[in-house]
């Protein structure tokens, strides 16, 4: 089963969410930063790589916080969420249009990517 990752980057009890641009896959949805795990790559390595590629931040990837499964285009995926820390002073949105900070429960009011909504519901139980 293909695997994706998500970063739980916390500041003042809120988490970093990023907004996808219009026109692409999951157009204009909010999501936790992260991405797909490549073959022969550990999930933590993939998440660190994705954060560098998408946000220009070098993060320390911590413990696994939660995992869930979701369906996308008829295929099942596993989503792994890790606690992460990073210096956000150098953050640049390279693949997203904006960012926001939300508590997990407040994030449920955003137009979330379905995979992230499932994961956040699991985290807020």
PDB file of C-alpha atoms in Angstrom:
ATOM      1  CA  UNK A   1       0.000   0.000   0.000  1.00  0.00           C
ATOM      2  CA  UNK A   2       1.483   3.393  -0.940  1.00  0.00           C
ATOM      3  CA  UNK A   3       2.306   5.639   2.001  1.00  0.00           C
ATOM      4  CA  UNK A   4       2.076   9.398   2.494  1.00  0.00           C
ATOM      5  CA  UNK A   5       3.312  11.501   5.389  1.00  0.00           C
ATOM      6  CA  UNK A   6       2.117  14.575   7.248  1.00  0.00           C
ATOM      7  CA  UNK A   7       3.955  16.907   9.628  1.00  0.00           C
ATOM      8  CA  UNK A   8       2.439  18.068  12.891  1.00  0.00           C
ATOM      9  CA  UNK A   9       4.369  21.307  13.371  1.00  0.00           C
ATOM     10  CA  UNK A  10       3.023  22.983  16.497  1.00  0.00           C
ATOM     11  CA  UNK A  11       3.175  26.592  17.691  1.00  0.00           C
ATOM     12  CA  UNK A  12       1.143  27.865  20.656  1.00  0.00           C
ATOM     13  CA  UNK A  13      -1.138  24.789  20.609  1.00  0.00           C
ATOM     14  CA  UNK A  14      -1.930  25.300  16.896  1.00  0.00           C
ATOM     15  CA  UNK A  15      -0.619  23.394  13.904  1.00  0.00           C
ATOM     16  CA  UNK A  16       0.688  24.491  10.520  1.00  0.00           C
ATOM     17  CA  UNK A  17      -1.693  23.950   7.578  1.00  0.00           C
ATOM     18  CA  UNK A  18      -0.960  24.809   3.944  1.00  0.00           C
ATOM     19  CA  UNK A  19      -3.336  25.594   1.087  1.00  0.00           C
ATOM     20  CA  UNK A  20      -3.075  23.887  -2.301  1.00  0.00           C
ATOM     21  CA  UNK A  21      -3.345  26.040  -5.447  1.00  0.00           C
ATOM     22  CA  UNK A  22      -6.352  25.840  -7.736  1.00  0.00           C
ATOM     23  CA  UNK A  23      -6.340  23.550 -10.728  1.00  0.00           C
ATOM     24  CA  UNK A  24      -4.262  20.668  -9.418  1.00  0.00           C
ATOM     25  CA  UNK A  25      -4.931  17.507  -7.516  1.00  0.00           C
ATOM     26  CA  UNK A  26      -7.086  18.315  -4.464  1.00  0.00           C
ATOM     27  CA  UNK A  27      -7.451  21.855  -5.766  1.00  0.00           C
ATOM     28  CA  UNK A  28      -7.728  24.540  -3.068  1.00  0.00           C
ATOM     29  CA  UNK A  29      -7.808  22.103  -0.149  1.00  0.00           C
ATOM     30  CA  UNK A  30      -5.997  22.723   3.111  1.00  0.00           C
ATOM     31  CA  UNK A  31      -3.625  20.062   4.388  1.00  0.00           C
ATOM     32  CA  UNK A  32      -0.852  19.327   6.804  1.00  0.00           C
ATOM     33  CA  UNK A  33       2.490  19.663   4.997  1.00  0.00           C
ATOM     34  CA  UNK A  34       4.003  16.409   3.774  1.00  0.00           C
ATOM     35  CA  UNK A  35       3.865  14.057   0.835  1.00  0.00           C
ATOM     36  CA  UNK A  36       4.436  10.642  -0.658  1.00  0.00           C
ATOM     37  CA  UNK A  37       7.074   8.169   0.405  1.00  0.00           C
ATOM     38  CA  UNK A  38       9.272   7.052  -2.495  1.00  0.00           C
ATOM     39  CA  UNK A  39      10.316   3.401  -2.885  1.00  0.00           C
ATOM     40  CA  UNK A  40      13.249   2.472  -0.618  1.00  0.00           C
ATOM     41  CA  UNK A  41      12.702   5.630   1.486  1.00  0.00           C
ATOM     42  CA  UNK A  42      11.782   5.644   5.170  1.00  0.00           C
ATOM     43  CA  UNK A  43       8.667   7.673   5.998  1.00  0.00           C
ATOM     44  CA  UNK A  44      10.654  10.047   8.228  1.00  0.00           C
ATOM     45  CA  UNK A  45      13.152  10.655   5.410  1.00  0.00           C
ATOM     46  CA  UNK A  46      10.313  11.294   2.962  1.00  0.00           C
ATOM     47  CA  UNK A  47       8.674  13.810   5.271  1.00  0.00           C
ATOM     48  CA  UNK A  48      11.934  15.672   5.829  1.00  0.00           C
ATOM     49  CA  UNK A  49      12.542  15.750   2.041  1.00  0.00           C
ATOM     50  CA  UNK A  50       9.004  16.961   1.337  1.00  0.00           C
ATOM     51  CA  UNK A  51       9.305  19.783   3.879  1.00  0.00           C
ATOM     52  CA  UNK A  52      12.545  20.942   2.245  1.00  0.00           C
ATOM     53  CA  UNK A  53      11.022  20.738  -1.258  1.00  0.00           C
ATOM     54  CA  UNK A  54       7.652  22.333  -0.463  1.00  0.00           C
ATOM     55  CA  UNK A  55       8.484  24.820   2.293  1.00  0.00           C
ATOM     56  CA  UNK A  56      12.253  25.236   2.258  1.00  0.00           C
ATOM     57  CA  UNK A  57      12.519  24.152   5.898  1.00  0.00           C
ATOM     58  CA  UNK A  58      14.859  21.568   7.349  1.00  0.00           C
ATOM     59  CA  UNK A  59      12.825  19.824  10.023  1.00  0.00           C
ATOM     60  CA  UNK A  60      13.561  17.415  12.805  1.00  0.00           C
ATOM     61  CA  UNK A  61      11.081  14.562  12.459  1.00  0.00           C
ATOM     62  CA  UNK A  62       9.939  13.191  15.790  1.00  0.00           C
ATOM     63  CA  UNK A  63       7.632  10.432  16.919  1.00  0.00           C
ATOM     64  CA  UNK A  64       4.761   8.958  14.970  1.00  0.00           C
ATOM     65  CA  UNK A  65       1.569  10.608  16.265  1.00  0.00           C
ATOM     66  CA  UNK A  66      -1.115   8.772  14.291  1.00  0.00           C
ATOM     67  CA  UNK A  67      -1.837   6.843  11.154  1.00  0.00           C
ATOM     68  CA  UNK A  68      -4.895   6.330   9.016  1.00  0.00           C
ATOM     69  CA  UNK A  69      -5.912   4.928   5.676  1.00  0.00           C
ATOM     70  CA  UNK A  70      -7.689   6.719   2.865  1.00  0.00           C
ATOM     71  CA  UNK A  71      -8.820   6.116  -0.684  1.00  0.00           C
ATOM     72  CA  UNK A  72      -7.726   8.375  -3.528  1.00  0.00           C
ATOM     73  CA  UNK A  73      -8.624   7.720  -7.152  1.00  0.00           C
ATOM     74  CA  UNK A  74      -9.680   4.171  -6.342  1.00  0.00           C
ATOM     75  CA  UNK A  75      -6.433   3.285  -4.572  1.00  0.00           C
ATOM     76  CA  UNK A  76      -5.878   2.807  -0.838  1.00  0.00           C
ATOM     77  CA  UNK A  77      -3.091   4.759   0.891  1.00  0.00           C
ATOM     78  CA  UNK A  78      -1.697   4.900   4.400  1.00  0.00           C
ATOM     79  CA  UNK A  79      -1.086   8.337   5.947  1.00  0.00           C
ATOM     80  CA  UNK A  80       1.475   8.643   8.736  1.00  0.00           C
ATOM     81  CA  UNK A  81       1.565  11.811  10.843  1.00  0.00           C
ATOM     82  CA  UNK A  82       4.765  12.670  12.711  1.00  0.00           C
ATOM     83  CA  UNK A  83       5.502  15.377  15.227  1.00  0.00           C
ATOM     84  CA  UNK A  84       8.046  17.729  13.668  1.00  0.00           C
ATOM     85  CA  UNK A  85       9.976  20.837  14.648  1.00  0.00           C
ATOM     86  CA  UNK A  86      11.625  23.375  12.379  1.00  0.00           C
ATOM     87  CA  UNK A  87      12.853  26.939  12.229  1.00  0.00           C
ATOM     88  CA  UNK A  88      10.114  28.553  10.145  1.00  0.00           C
ATOM     89  CA  UNK A  89      11.960  31.862   9.671  1.00  0.00           C
ATOM     90  CA  UNK A  90      13.135  30.645   6.264  1.00  0.00           C
ATOM     91  CA  UNK A  91       9.822  29.102   5.202  1.00  0.00           C
ATOM     92  CA  UNK A  92       8.869  29.764   1.572  1.00  0.00           C
ATOM     93  CA  UNK A  93       5.644  28.475   0.046  1.00  0.00           C
ATOM     94  CA  UNK A  94       6.895  26.710  -3.081  1.00  0.00           C
ATOM     95  CA  UNK A  95       3.844  24.552  -3.852  1.00  0.00           C
ATOM     96  CA  UNK A  96       1.114  26.182  -1.769  1.00  0.00           C
ATOM     97  CA  UNK A  97      -0.638  29.552  -1.871  1.00  0.00           C
ATOM     98  CA  UNK A  98      -0.914  30.334   1.843  1.00  0.00           C
ATOM     99  CA  UNK A  99      -0.585  28.903   5.325  1.00  0.00           C
ATOM    100  CA  UNK A 100      -2.426  29.175   8.618  1.00  0.00           C
ATOM    101  CA  UNK A 101      -2.220  27.992  12.210  1.00  0.00           C
ATOM    102  CA  UNK A 102      -5.204  26.106  13.649  1.00  0.00           C
ATOM    103  CA  UNK A 103      -5.882  23.809  16.543  1.00  0.00           C
ATOM    104  CA  UNK A 104      -6.802  20.382  15.275  1.00  0.00           C
ATOM    105  CA  UNK A 105     -10.448  20.817  16.210  1.00  0.00           C
ATOM    106  CA  UNK A 106     -10.612  24.263  14.543  1.00  0.00           C
ATOM    107  CA  UNK A 107      -8.959  22.836  11.427  1.00  0.00           C
ATOM    108  CA  UNK A 108     -12.023  20.674  10.858  1.00  0.00           C
ATOM    109  CA  UNK A 109     -13.835  23.858   9.728  1.00  0.00           C
ATOM    110  CA  UNK A 110     -11.339  24.236   6.844  1.00  0.00           C
ATOM    111  CA  UNK A 111     -11.878  22.665   3.415  1.00  0.00           C
ATOM    112  CA  UNK A 112      -9.427  19.874   4.257  1.00  0.00           C
ATOM    113  CA  UNK A 113      -8.068  17.235   1.935  1.00  0.00           C
ATOM    114  CA  UNK A 114     -10.117  14.105   2.744  1.00  0.00           C
ATOM    115  CA  UNK A 115      -7.001  12.217   3.871  1.00  0.00           C
ATOM    116  CA  UNK A 116      -6.119  14.928   6.376  1.00  0.00           C
ATOM    117  CA  UNK A 117      -9.708  15.185   7.658  1.00  0.00           C
ATOM    118  CA  UNK A 118      -9.678  11.445   8.424  1.00  0.00           C
ATOM    119  CA  UNK A 119      -6.339  11.750  10.204  1.00  0.00           C
ATOM    120  CA  UNK A 120      -7.370  14.802  12.234  1.00  0.00           C
ATOM    121  CA  UNK A 121     -10.608  13.130  13.295  1.00  0.00           C
ATOM    122  CA  UNK A 122      -8.513  10.252  14.592  1.00  0.00           C
ATOM    123  CA  UNK A 123      -6.204  12.666  16.458  1.00  0.00           C
ATOM    124  CA  UNK A 124      -9.082  14.571  18.077  1.00  0.00           C
ATOM    125  CA  UNK A 125     -10.928  11.526  19.458  1.00  0.00           C
TER     126      UNK A 125
END
